[in-house]
Each structure stands twice: as C-alpha cells, then as structure tokens.
C-alpha cells in the first residue's frame, strides 16, 4: 500500500473545511416587533362606490378617400408649359414646366396659379381622359397668384366649389394634382390652420390661406384642395409652401379666390383701389442709398402721371409712413391698406420728403387694365 503524501492530505482537508464553513452561515435572530393590530389606517377613500366610465362606441369611420378622388379627378387637369430662357452666354434655350388646374366651367374655363403660366410661350392642358388642348386665352392676377385658362372644349366635368369659411381645423382634405409632373395623383391630410397670411415676394402677400399637412409638391400648384364632399375649398400653391414651414402646405381659400376668378373671367383683370405708385420697403440699404431720414415706411420709386398719388402731390423719393390713419412700416402694409379702401374714397397720407414730415390727401381710383 502506497504512503499518502502528507502535503496533499492537508490541502484536501482545508478545501473541505472552507466548503462546509460557507454552507453553514448563521442568520441573526429576528428582533422586529409584530404589527400592532390596534392601529387603524387614517387614509379616507375619495368615493368607495366610484367606477370608471363605460367605454363609448367607437367613432364612425372616415369617408373613403378613394370615393373623393374618383369624384374629383375627372375635373383636374395637368398643365405643361414651355419657356424661352437664356444661358450665361445669352443664348436662348427652351425650358419646360408643369403644373395643375381644375375645371370650373364645362365650357373650357380652368383655374390655376399665376406662377404656373406666367411668362410661358405656350401652355397645353391635358384632361383626365387624355385629351390635350392648347390654351386659347390666359388671364392672370399676379397679386393673388391666380389665373384663368380658356380652352376650346365643351361639356367638360366641372368641379363643385365649396364654402371654405365652414372648414374647421382638423377637417380632412385631399390635394389632387400633377405632382412632380408625373400625372394626376392624390394626397390627404388635415386642415392645420385657417386665415394665414404669408409674404411670398416683395409687395405680394397672400391672405386667408388654408394651412394643411397634406403633401404639396412641385407640379401641384393650381390644383384643387377638396373636402370630404369632393368640393373645392382651396387652390394649392407650391410658391406659398416654399416660404412656409417645412412639412406644411398652403392653399388659397375658395371664398377668397372666387371673386377674383369672376373678375378675371368678366373683366380680364381684377379691379382694385389704385394709388398709382410703385414702392419699396425702407431698409438699411434704402436709408444709405437714398439718404433717408426715416428707417421704416414705403419708399416711392415710380409714379404714374395723372394718378391719385400724382394729383396729391407725391413724388418719387417720398416715404409714406401713414395711410388712412394706419401706420405703414413696409410695402406690403401699404398695399393691404390701399386694397382695404374703396374706389372714390379720400384718404389721408402722411409722408416724409427729406427731413420734413408732410400730410396730403388722395382719392383712390379704379385700377387700370394691365399693360
């Protein structure tokens, strides 16, 4: 029998002792006192008989967007334009554009945006059934960004026009148009806000706009924004969307557009109160360039001979700071003030000529036809 090595025996005994010791830890005695059953809760219930309200029936389903599109799409047209532009070497070349429109009268009257057709050499309208027509007559209004196209066609499917004043924030709307120039398509969203005013260029502010989260892309301009009854309650504009908040689109409300459209059809242009001046918003450049003594107002740069402004004694270089009792800080404010007046109305005008403050009176006239 072999002798066991003493070193290995001692090592084995130490391991056994450590294992047994770690398994036999004594717990300290529980010294906590039992709960006193004589103590009662001091919390008073709000209402012991209360129960949560019963769930209501689910809201009714939304109208089918497909039904709305099917109703309106035959009235929506694609508009293709051709322009002649010049490169950096002053060589002419042809450029194409695309937009949308909608039929407002079965005898070939189509509504679109002014910026869709402005300056175009040729304008072609493509109907939903594939037929194409050249524009015979185009009438535009730069200030409202609206235009009317007349084509030689009859018995067209005219869209119905709705009342934009009864729209509510949160109402569902659908934009239909020639998005990205790839044919008629639809997108849906809600009315996010009403009565929005946006300045889209110097001297051009669009009022009473409908703000929507509906996708409005290049090519949609001039197309209809419709409610769930398939009625046109707005005219979409990418030009307006480009100056707004990202993710928001804008449409000219139908109630604002309708009287302008009527004047374009009946008169060929829009008649407004007219002062007969061209002006520029006073800024730091204008102050330094013209040596102005005021830092806000509307600087007169041009004036029509025989206009109300001419007869009132105004001159280029004058700065209008008040009009009909309203303070004027920008050209847009002066335009709005003029158009808020009435043809034949006498208005008080406060202006600066050099370092002298003056007051005069003008009688607003009817705006002449565009040249």
GROMACS .gro file of C-alpha atoms in nm:
model
  371
    1UNK     CA    1   0.000   0.000   0.000
    2UNK     CA    2   0.144   0.331  -0.103
    3UNK     CA    3   0.203   0.603   0.155
    4UNK     CA    4  -0.022   0.909   0.107
    5UNK     CA    5   0.168   1.231   0.070
    6UNK     CA    6   0.106   1.448   0.378
    7UNK     CA    7   0.101   1.771   0.171
    8UNK     CA    8  -0.190   1.653  -0.049
    9UNK     CA    9  -0.384   1.534   0.257
   10UNK     CA   10  -0.360   1.871   0.429
   11UNK     CA   11  -0.472   2.052   0.110
   12UNK     CA   12  -0.781   1.831   0.078
   13UNK     CA   13  -0.874   1.891   0.448
   14UNK     CA   14  -0.852   2.271   0.401
   15UNK     CA   15  -1.084   2.265   0.092
   16UNK     CA   16  -1.342   2.054   0.280
   17UNK     CA   17  -1.339   2.293   0.576
   18UNK     CA   18  -1.391   2.601   0.353
   19UNK     CA   19  -1.681   2.435   0.172
   20UNK     CA   20  -1.855   2.334   0.495
   21UNK     CA   21  -1.799   2.673   0.654
   22UNK     CA   22  -1.954   2.868   0.365
   23UNK     CA   23  -2.265   2.649   0.377
   24UNK     CA   24  -2.332   2.700   0.742
   25UNK     CA   25  -2.375   3.077   0.789
   26UNK     CA   26  -2.597   3.153   1.086
   27UNK     CA   27  -2.870   3.412   1.043
   28UNK     CA   28  -2.916   3.671   1.321
   29UNK     CA   29  -3.233   3.639   1.524
   30UNK     CA   30  -3.536   3.844   1.409
   31UNK     CA   31  -3.567   4.128   1.660
   32UNK     CA   32  -3.854   4.313   1.483
   33UNK     CA   33  -4.182   4.350   1.669
   34UNK     CA   34  -4.509   4.206   1.533
   35UNK     CA   35  -4.752   4.463   1.386
   36UNK     CA   36  -4.984   4.626   1.632
   37UNK     CA   37  -5.334   4.525   1.530
   38UNK     CA   38  -5.478   4.807   1.738
   39UNK     CA   39  -5.352   5.070   1.489
   40UNK     CA   40  -5.601   5.158   1.208
   41UNK     CA   41  -5.544   5.336   0.871
   42UNK     CA   42  -5.601   5.712   0.866
   43UNK     CA   43  -5.648   5.731   0.478
   44UNK     CA   44  -6.004   5.824   0.380
   45UNK     CA   45  -6.128   5.695   0.040
   46UNK     CA   46  -6.246   5.956  -0.212
   47UNK     CA   47  -6.553   5.760  -0.320
   48UNK     CA   48  -6.587   5.391  -0.229
   49UNK     CA   49  -6.866   5.344  -0.486
   50UNK     CA   50  -6.680   5.505  -0.782
   51UNK     CA   51  -6.627   5.307  -1.103
   52UNK     CA   52  -6.455   5.417  -1.427
   53UNK     CA   53  -6.689   5.541  -1.704
   54UNK     CA   54  -6.802   5.283  -1.953
   55UNK     CA   55  -6.627   5.288  -2.293
   56UNK     CA   56  -6.825   5.472  -2.560
   57UNK     CA   57  -6.891   5.333  -2.904
   58UNK     CA   58  -6.604   5.390  -3.148
   59UNK     CA   59  -6.613   5.695  -3.373
   60UNK     CA   60  -6.764   5.649  -3.713
   61UNK     CA   61  -6.524   5.554  -3.991
   62UNK     CA   62  -6.381   5.823  -4.219
   63UNK     CA   63  -6.532   5.865  -4.564
   64UNK     CA   64  -6.339   5.679  -4.830
   65UNK     CA   65  -6.061   5.889  -4.977
   66UNK     CA   66  -6.090   5.678  -5.292
   67UNK     CA   67  -6.451   5.790  -5.339
   68UNK     CA   68  -6.348   6.155  -5.310
   69UNK     CA   69  -6.064   6.112  -5.562
   70UNK     CA   70  -6.290   5.927  -5.806
   71UNK     CA   71  -6.542   6.212  -5.787
   72UNK     CA   72  -6.293   6.499  -5.836
   73UNK     CA   73  -6.015   6.353  -6.052
   74UNK     CA   74  -6.203   6.392  -6.386
   75UNK     CA   75  -6.212   6.768  -6.320
   76UNK     CA   76  -5.837   6.801  -6.255
   77UNK     CA   77  -5.600   6.879  -6.543
   78UNK     CA   78  -5.226   6.869  -6.599
   79UNK     CA   79  -5.072   7.189  -6.736
   80UNK     CA   80  -4.748   7.181  -6.935
   81UNK     CA   81  -4.563   7.499  -7.024
   82UNK     CA   82  -4.270   7.600  -7.243
   83UNK     CA   83  -4.045   7.898  -7.178
   84UNK     CA   84  -3.757   8.056  -7.362
   85UNK     CA   85  -3.470   8.141  -7.129
   86UNK     CA   86  -3.109   8.241  -7.182
   87UNK     CA   87  -2.784   8.090  -7.063
   88UNK     CA   88  -2.482   8.279  -6.932
   89UNK     CA   89  -2.372   8.346  -7.291
   90UNK     CA   90  -2.715   8.499  -7.372
   91UNK     CA   91  -2.806   8.205  -7.594
   92UNK     CA   92  -3.177   8.116  -7.593
   93UNK     CA   93  -3.291   7.769  -7.499
   94UNK     CA   94  -3.628   7.610  -7.429
   95UNK     CA   95  -3.733   7.514  -7.077
   96UNK     CA   96  -4.040   7.318  -6.975
   97UNK     CA   97  -4.259   7.341  -6.668
   98UNK     CA   98  -4.554   7.155  -6.519
   99UNK     CA   99  -4.847   7.249  -6.300
  100UNK     CA  100  -5.208   7.167  -6.227
  101UNK     CA  101  -5.550   7.318  -6.271
  102UNK     CA  102  -5.918   7.233  -6.232
  103UNK     CA  103  -6.224   7.285  -6.447
  104UNK     CA  104  -6.461   7.545  -6.302
  105UNK     CA  105  -6.693   7.569  -6.603
  106UNK     CA  106  -6.790   7.299  -6.852
  107UNK     CA  107  -6.722   7.532  -7.144
  108UNK     CA  108  -6.346   7.520  -7.102
  109UNK     CA  109  -6.265   7.753  -6.811
  110UNK     CA  110  -5.976   7.625  -6.598
  111UNK     CA  111  -5.838   7.770  -6.274
  112UNK     CA  112  -5.466   7.759  -6.191
  113UNK     CA  113  -5.193   7.969  -6.029
  114UNK     CA  114  -5.043   8.274  -6.197
  115UNK     CA  115  -4.689   8.147  -6.142
  116UNK     CA  116  -4.772   7.826  -6.332
  117UNK     CA  117  -4.833   8.013  -6.661
  118UNK     CA  118  -4.656   8.345  -6.608
  119UNK     CA  119  -4.418   8.421  -6.895
  120UNK     CA  120  -4.488   8.095  -7.080
  121UNK     CA  121  -4.451   8.088  -7.459
  122UNK     CA  122  -4.703   7.803  -7.486
  123UNK     CA  123  -4.946   7.637  -7.246
  124UNK     CA  124  -5.104   7.294  -7.302
  125UNK     CA  125  -5.383   7.142  -7.094
  126UNK     CA  126  -5.422   6.764  -7.062
  127UNK     CA  127  -5.755   6.632  -6.935
  128UNK     CA  128  -5.800   6.323  -6.720
  129UNK     CA  129  -5.928   6.132  -7.027
  130UNK     CA  130  -5.602   6.203  -7.211
  131UNK     CA  131  -5.726   6.475  -7.446
  132UNK     CA  132  -5.498   6.778  -7.486
  133UNK     CA  133  -5.588   7.137  -7.572
  134UNK     CA  134  -5.375   7.446  -7.626
  135UNK     CA  135  -5.462   7.747  -7.414
  136UNK     CA  136  -5.659   7.995  -7.624
  137UNK     CA  137  -5.681   8.272  -7.364
  138UNK     CA  138  -5.495   8.329  -7.038
  139UNK     CA  139  -5.586   8.592  -6.781
  140UNK     CA  140  -5.372   8.635  -6.470
  141UNK     CA  141  -5.356   8.826  -6.144
  142UNK     CA  142  -5.005   8.846  -6.001
  143UNK     CA  143  -5.113   8.987  -5.667
  144UNK     CA  144  -5.337   8.691  -5.577
  145UNK     CA  145  -5.131   8.433  -5.773
  146UNK     CA  146  -5.442   8.322  -5.963
  147UNK     CA  147  -5.504   8.267  -6.334
  148UNK     CA  148  -5.778   8.154  -6.572
  149UNK     CA  149  -5.712   7.946  -6.885
  150UNK     CA  150  -5.972   7.916  -7.164
  151UNK     CA  151  -5.959   7.612  -7.394
  152UNK     CA  152  -6.183   7.527  -7.689
  153UNK     CA  153  -6.377   7.243  -7.530
  154UNK     CA  154  -6.731   7.187  -7.410
  155UNK     CA  155  -6.926   6.955  -7.180
  156UNK     CA  156  -6.626   6.917  -6.951
  157UNK     CA  157  -6.670   6.774  -6.598
  158UNK     CA  158  -6.664   7.089  -6.384
  159UNK     CA  159  -6.574   7.059  -6.016
  160UNK     CA  160  -6.804   7.181  -5.741
  161UNK     CA  161  -6.687   7.476  -5.532
  162UNK     CA  162  -6.739   7.459  -5.157
  163UNK     CA  163  -6.756   7.714  -4.874
  164UNK     CA  164  -6.408   7.747  -4.721
  165UNK     CA  165  -6.542   7.954  -4.431
  166UNK     CA  166  -6.710   7.650  -4.272
  167UNK     CA  167  -6.387   7.447  -4.267
  168UNK     CA  168  -6.265   7.354  -3.919
  169UNK     CA  169  -5.914   7.288  -3.801
  170UNK     CA  170  -5.881   6.910  -3.805
  171UNK     CA  171  -6.110   6.853  -4.105
  172UNK     CA  172  -5.978   6.601  -4.359
  173UNK     CA  173  -5.880   6.737  -4.701
  174UNK     CA  174  -5.735   6.591  -5.022
  175UNK     CA  175  -5.494   6.759  -5.265
  176UNK     CA  176  -5.517   6.638  -5.624
  177UNK     CA  177  -5.277   6.746  -5.896
  178UNK     CA  178  -4.998   6.683  -6.140
  179UNK     CA  179  -4.742   6.619  -5.866
  180UNK     CA  180  -4.380   6.634  -5.992
  181UNK     CA  181  -4.520   6.642  -6.348
  182UNK     CA  182  -4.581   6.267  -6.334
  183UNK     CA  183  -4.958   6.264  -6.383
  184UNK     CA  184  -5.259   6.324  -6.161
  185UNK     CA  185  -5.219   6.187  -5.807
  186UNK     CA  186  -5.374   6.248  -5.466
  187UNK     CA  187  -5.252   6.305  -5.111
  188UNK     CA  188  -5.454   6.351  -4.794
  189UNK     CA  189  -5.415   6.538  -4.467
  190UNK     CA  190  -5.599   6.772  -4.235
  191UNK     CA  191  -5.663   7.144  -4.206
  192UNK     CA  192  -5.390   7.264  -3.968
  193UNK     CA  193  -5.486   7.633  -3.951
  194UNK     CA  194  -5.701   7.894  -4.124
  195UNK     CA  195  -5.669   8.262  -4.205
  196UNK     CA  196  -5.292   8.252  -4.256
  197UNK     CA  197  -5.113   8.546  -4.425
  198UNK     CA  198  -4.774   8.494  -4.590
  199UNK     CA  199  -4.549   8.732  -4.779
  200UNK     CA  200  -4.427   8.539  -5.084
  201UNK     CA  201  -4.232   8.820  -5.253
  202UNK     CA  202  -4.175   9.193  -5.231
  203UNK     CA  203  -4.516   9.358  -5.248
  204UNK     CA  204  -4.704   9.027  -5.267
  205UNK     CA  205  -4.878   8.895  -4.956
  206UNK     CA  206  -5.141   8.623  -4.980
  207UNK     CA  207  -5.416   8.636  -4.718
  208UNK     CA  208  -5.676   8.394  -4.585
  209UNK     CA  209  -5.467   8.088  -4.668
  210UNK     CA  210  -5.553   7.736  -4.555
  211UNK     CA  211  -5.261   7.558  -4.390
  212UNK     CA  212  -5.252   7.180  -4.427
  213UNK     CA  213  -5.013   6.893  -4.366
  214UNK     CA  214  -5.119   6.745  -4.700
  215UNK     CA  215  -4.815   6.686  -4.923
  216UNK     CA  216  -4.796   6.962  -5.186
  217UNK     CA  217  -4.508   6.911  -5.428
  218UNK     CA  218  -4.385   7.089  -5.742
  219UNK     CA  219  -4.647   7.027  -6.009
  220UNK     CA  220  -4.933   7.050  -5.757
  221UNK     CA  221  -4.957   7.427  -5.798
  222UNK     CA  222  -5.300   7.533  -5.920
  223UNK     CA  223  -5.467   7.203  -5.832
  224UNK     CA  224  -5.766   7.176  -5.602
  225UNK     CA  225  -5.773   7.112  -5.228
  226UNK     CA  226  -6.106   6.940  -5.166
  227UNK     CA  227  -6.316   6.844  -4.864
  228UNK     CA  228  -6.470   6.504  -4.800
  229UNK     CA  229  -6.774   6.602  -5.008
  230UNK     CA  230  -6.546   6.644  -5.310
  231UNK     CA  231  -6.589   7.024  -5.315
  232UNK     CA  232  -6.300   7.258  -5.398
  233UNK     CA  233  -6.225   7.463  -5.087
  234UNK     CA  234  -5.875   7.578  -5.181
  235UNK     CA  235  -5.621   7.618  -5.462
  236UNK     CA  236  -5.283   7.472  -5.370
  237UNK     CA  237  -4.962   7.664  -5.430
  238UNK     CA  238  -4.605   7.540  -5.408
  239UNK     CA  239  -4.492   7.903  -5.430
  240UNK     CA  240  -4.659   7.965  -5.094
  241UNK     CA  241  -4.540   7.635  -4.948
  242UNK     CA  242  -4.178   7.725  -5.025
  243UNK     CA  243  -4.190   8.022  -4.789
  244UNK     CA  244  -4.380   7.845  -4.513
  245UNK     CA  245  -4.285   7.590  -4.251
  246UNK     CA  246  -4.135   7.259  -4.362
  247UNK     CA  247  -4.398   6.986  -4.371
  248UNK     CA  248  -4.683   7.235  -4.419
  249UNK     CA  249  -4.864   7.323  -4.740
  250UNK     CA  250  -5.087   7.616  -4.818
  251UNK     CA  251  -5.390   7.678  -5.036
  252UNK     CA  252  -5.572   7.995  -5.139
  253UNK     CA  253  -5.919   7.963  -4.987
  254UNK     CA  254  -6.209   7.923  -5.230
  255UNK     CA  255  -6.401   8.214  -5.078
  256UNK     CA  256  -6.104   8.446  -5.140
  257UNK     CA  257  -6.037   8.309  -5.490
  258UNK     CA  258  -6.394   8.305  -5.626
  259UNK     CA  259  -6.450   8.684  -5.665
  260UNK     CA  260  -6.104   8.720  -5.821
  261UNK     CA  261  -6.177   8.438  -6.065
  262UNK     CA  262  -6.508   8.606  -6.150
  263UNK     CA  263  -6.335   8.934  -6.232
  264UNK     CA  264  -6.072   8.760  -6.445
  265UNK     CA  265  -6.348   8.596  -6.649
  266UNK     CA  266  -6.576   8.901  -6.672
  267UNK     CA  267  -6.321   9.185  -6.698
  268UNK     CA  268  -5.998   9.013  -6.797
  269UNK     CA  269  -5.828   9.166  -6.492
  270UNK     CA  270  -5.900   9.243  -6.127
  271UNK     CA  271  -6.026   9.590  -6.040
  272UNK     CA  272  -5.893   9.725  -5.710
  273UNK     CA  273  -5.849  10.064  -5.543
  274UNK     CA  274  -5.544  10.230  -5.701
  275UNK     CA  275  -5.299  10.495  -5.583
  276UNK     CA  276  -5.067  10.480  -5.885
  277UNK     CA  277  -4.725  10.428  -5.726
  278UNK     CA  278  -4.453  10.165  -5.713
  279UNK     CA  279  -4.285  10.140  -5.376
  280UNK     CA  280  -4.014   9.961  -5.184
  281UNK     CA  281  -3.987   9.871  -4.817
  282UNK     CA  282  -3.749  10.104  -4.636
  283UNK     CA  283  -3.450   9.911  -4.503
  284UNK     CA  284  -3.091   9.992  -4.413
  285UNK     CA  285  -2.982   9.972  -4.776
  286UNK     CA  286  -3.251  10.222  -4.882
  287UNK     CA  287  -3.161  10.455  -4.594
  288UNK     CA  288  -2.796  10.461  -4.700
  289UNK     CA  289  -2.860  10.459  -5.076
  290UNK     CA  290  -3.113  10.744  -5.079
  291UNK     CA  291  -3.009  10.929  -4.764
  292UNK     CA  292  -3.347  10.881  -4.595
  293UNK     CA  293  -3.422  11.037  -4.257
  294UNK     CA  294  -3.666  10.760  -4.154
  295UNK     CA  295  -3.592  10.391  -4.111
  296UNK     CA  296  -3.936  10.246  -4.187
  297UNK     CA  297  -4.216  10.305  -4.433
  298UNK     CA  298  -4.283  10.260  -4.807
  299UNK     CA  299  -4.042  10.443  -5.039
  300UNK     CA  300  -4.199  10.564  -5.365
  301UNK     CA  301  -3.976  10.460  -5.657
  302UNK     CA  302  -4.213  10.521  -5.951
  303UNK     CA  303  -4.538  10.709  -6.002
  304UNK     CA  304  -4.793  10.714  -6.283
  305UNK     CA  305  -4.861  11.054  -6.437
  306UNK     CA  306  -5.214  11.171  -6.360
  307UNK     CA  307  -5.258  10.905  -6.089
  308UNK     CA  308  -5.418  10.981  -5.750
  309UNK     CA  309  -5.068  10.998  -5.599
  310UNK     CA  310  -4.958  11.247  -5.866
  311UNK     CA  311  -5.261  11.466  -5.809
  312UNK     CA  312  -5.199  11.453  -5.432
  313UNK     CA  313  -4.850  11.598  -5.485
  314UNK     CA  314  -4.647  11.290  -5.402
  315UNK     CA  315  -4.311  11.236  -5.572
  316UNK     CA  316  -4.061  10.953  -5.620
  317UNK     CA  317  -3.831  10.955  -5.316
  318UNK     CA  318  -4.110  11.029  -5.069
  319UNK     CA  319  -4.158  10.782  -4.784
  320UNK     CA  320  -4.517  10.705  -4.682
  321UNK     CA  321  -4.541  10.632  -4.309
  322UNK     CA  322  -4.918  10.660  -4.254
  323UNK     CA  323  -5.214  10.583  -4.479
  324UNK     CA  324  -5.580  10.635  -4.387
  325UNK     CA  325  -5.491  10.651  -4.019
  326UNK     CA  326  -5.276  10.337  -4.019
  327UNK     CA  327  -4.902  10.332  -3.957
  328UNK     CA  328  -4.705  10.196  -4.254
  329UNK     CA  329  -4.374  10.015  -4.197
  330UNK     CA  330  -4.346   9.805  -4.515
  331UNK     CA  331  -4.457   9.800  -4.878
  332UNK     CA  332  -4.686   9.503  -4.802
  333UNK     CA  333  -4.866   9.703  -4.534
  334UNK     CA  334  -4.925   9.989  -4.777
  335UNK     CA  335  -5.063   9.752  -5.043
  336UNK     CA  336  -5.303   9.600  -4.791
  337UNK     CA  337  -5.410   9.944  -4.672
  338UNK     CA  338  -5.481  10.062  -5.028
  339UNK     CA  339  -5.680   9.750  -5.113
  340UNK     CA  340  -5.876   9.780  -4.789
  341UNK     CA  341  -6.008  10.114  -4.910
  342UNK     CA  342  -6.286  10.189  -5.156
  343UNK     CA  343  -6.272  10.331  -5.506
  344UNK     CA  344  -6.357  10.703  -5.475
  345UNK     CA  345  -6.255  10.719  -5.108
  346UNK     CA  346  -6.047  11.015  -4.991
  347UNK     CA  347  -5.756  10.905  -4.772
  348UNK     CA  348  -5.507  11.095  -4.560
  349UNK     CA  349  -5.141  11.022  -4.637
  350UNK     CA  350  -4.851  11.115  -4.409
  351UNK     CA  351  -4.512  11.111  -4.580
  352UNK     CA  352  -4.155  11.231  -4.540
  353UNK     CA  353  -3.970  11.431  -4.802
  354UNK     CA  354  -3.614  11.469  -4.687
  355UNK     CA  355  -3.631  11.566  -4.321
  356UNK     CA  356  -3.976  11.727  -4.346
  357UNK     CA  357  -4.296  11.547  -4.243
  358UNK     CA  358  -4.594  11.626  -4.466
  359UNK     CA  359  -4.963  11.542  -4.494
  360UNK     CA  360  -5.170  11.521  -4.813
  361UNK     CA  361  -5.497  11.371  -4.933
  362UNK     CA  362  -5.567  11.143  -5.229
  363UNK     CA  363  -5.883  11.000  -5.384
  364UNK     CA  364  -5.841  10.630  -5.466
  365UNK     CA  365  -5.921  10.546  -5.827
  366UNK     CA  366  -6.007  10.228  -6.015
  367UNK     CA  367  -5.701  10.030  -6.114
  368UNK     CA  368  -5.637  10.047  -6.493
  369UNK     CA  369  -5.610   9.736  -6.711
  370UNK     CA  370  -5.264   9.577  -6.709
  371UNK     CA  371  -5.044   9.692  -6.995
   0.00000   0.00000   0.00000
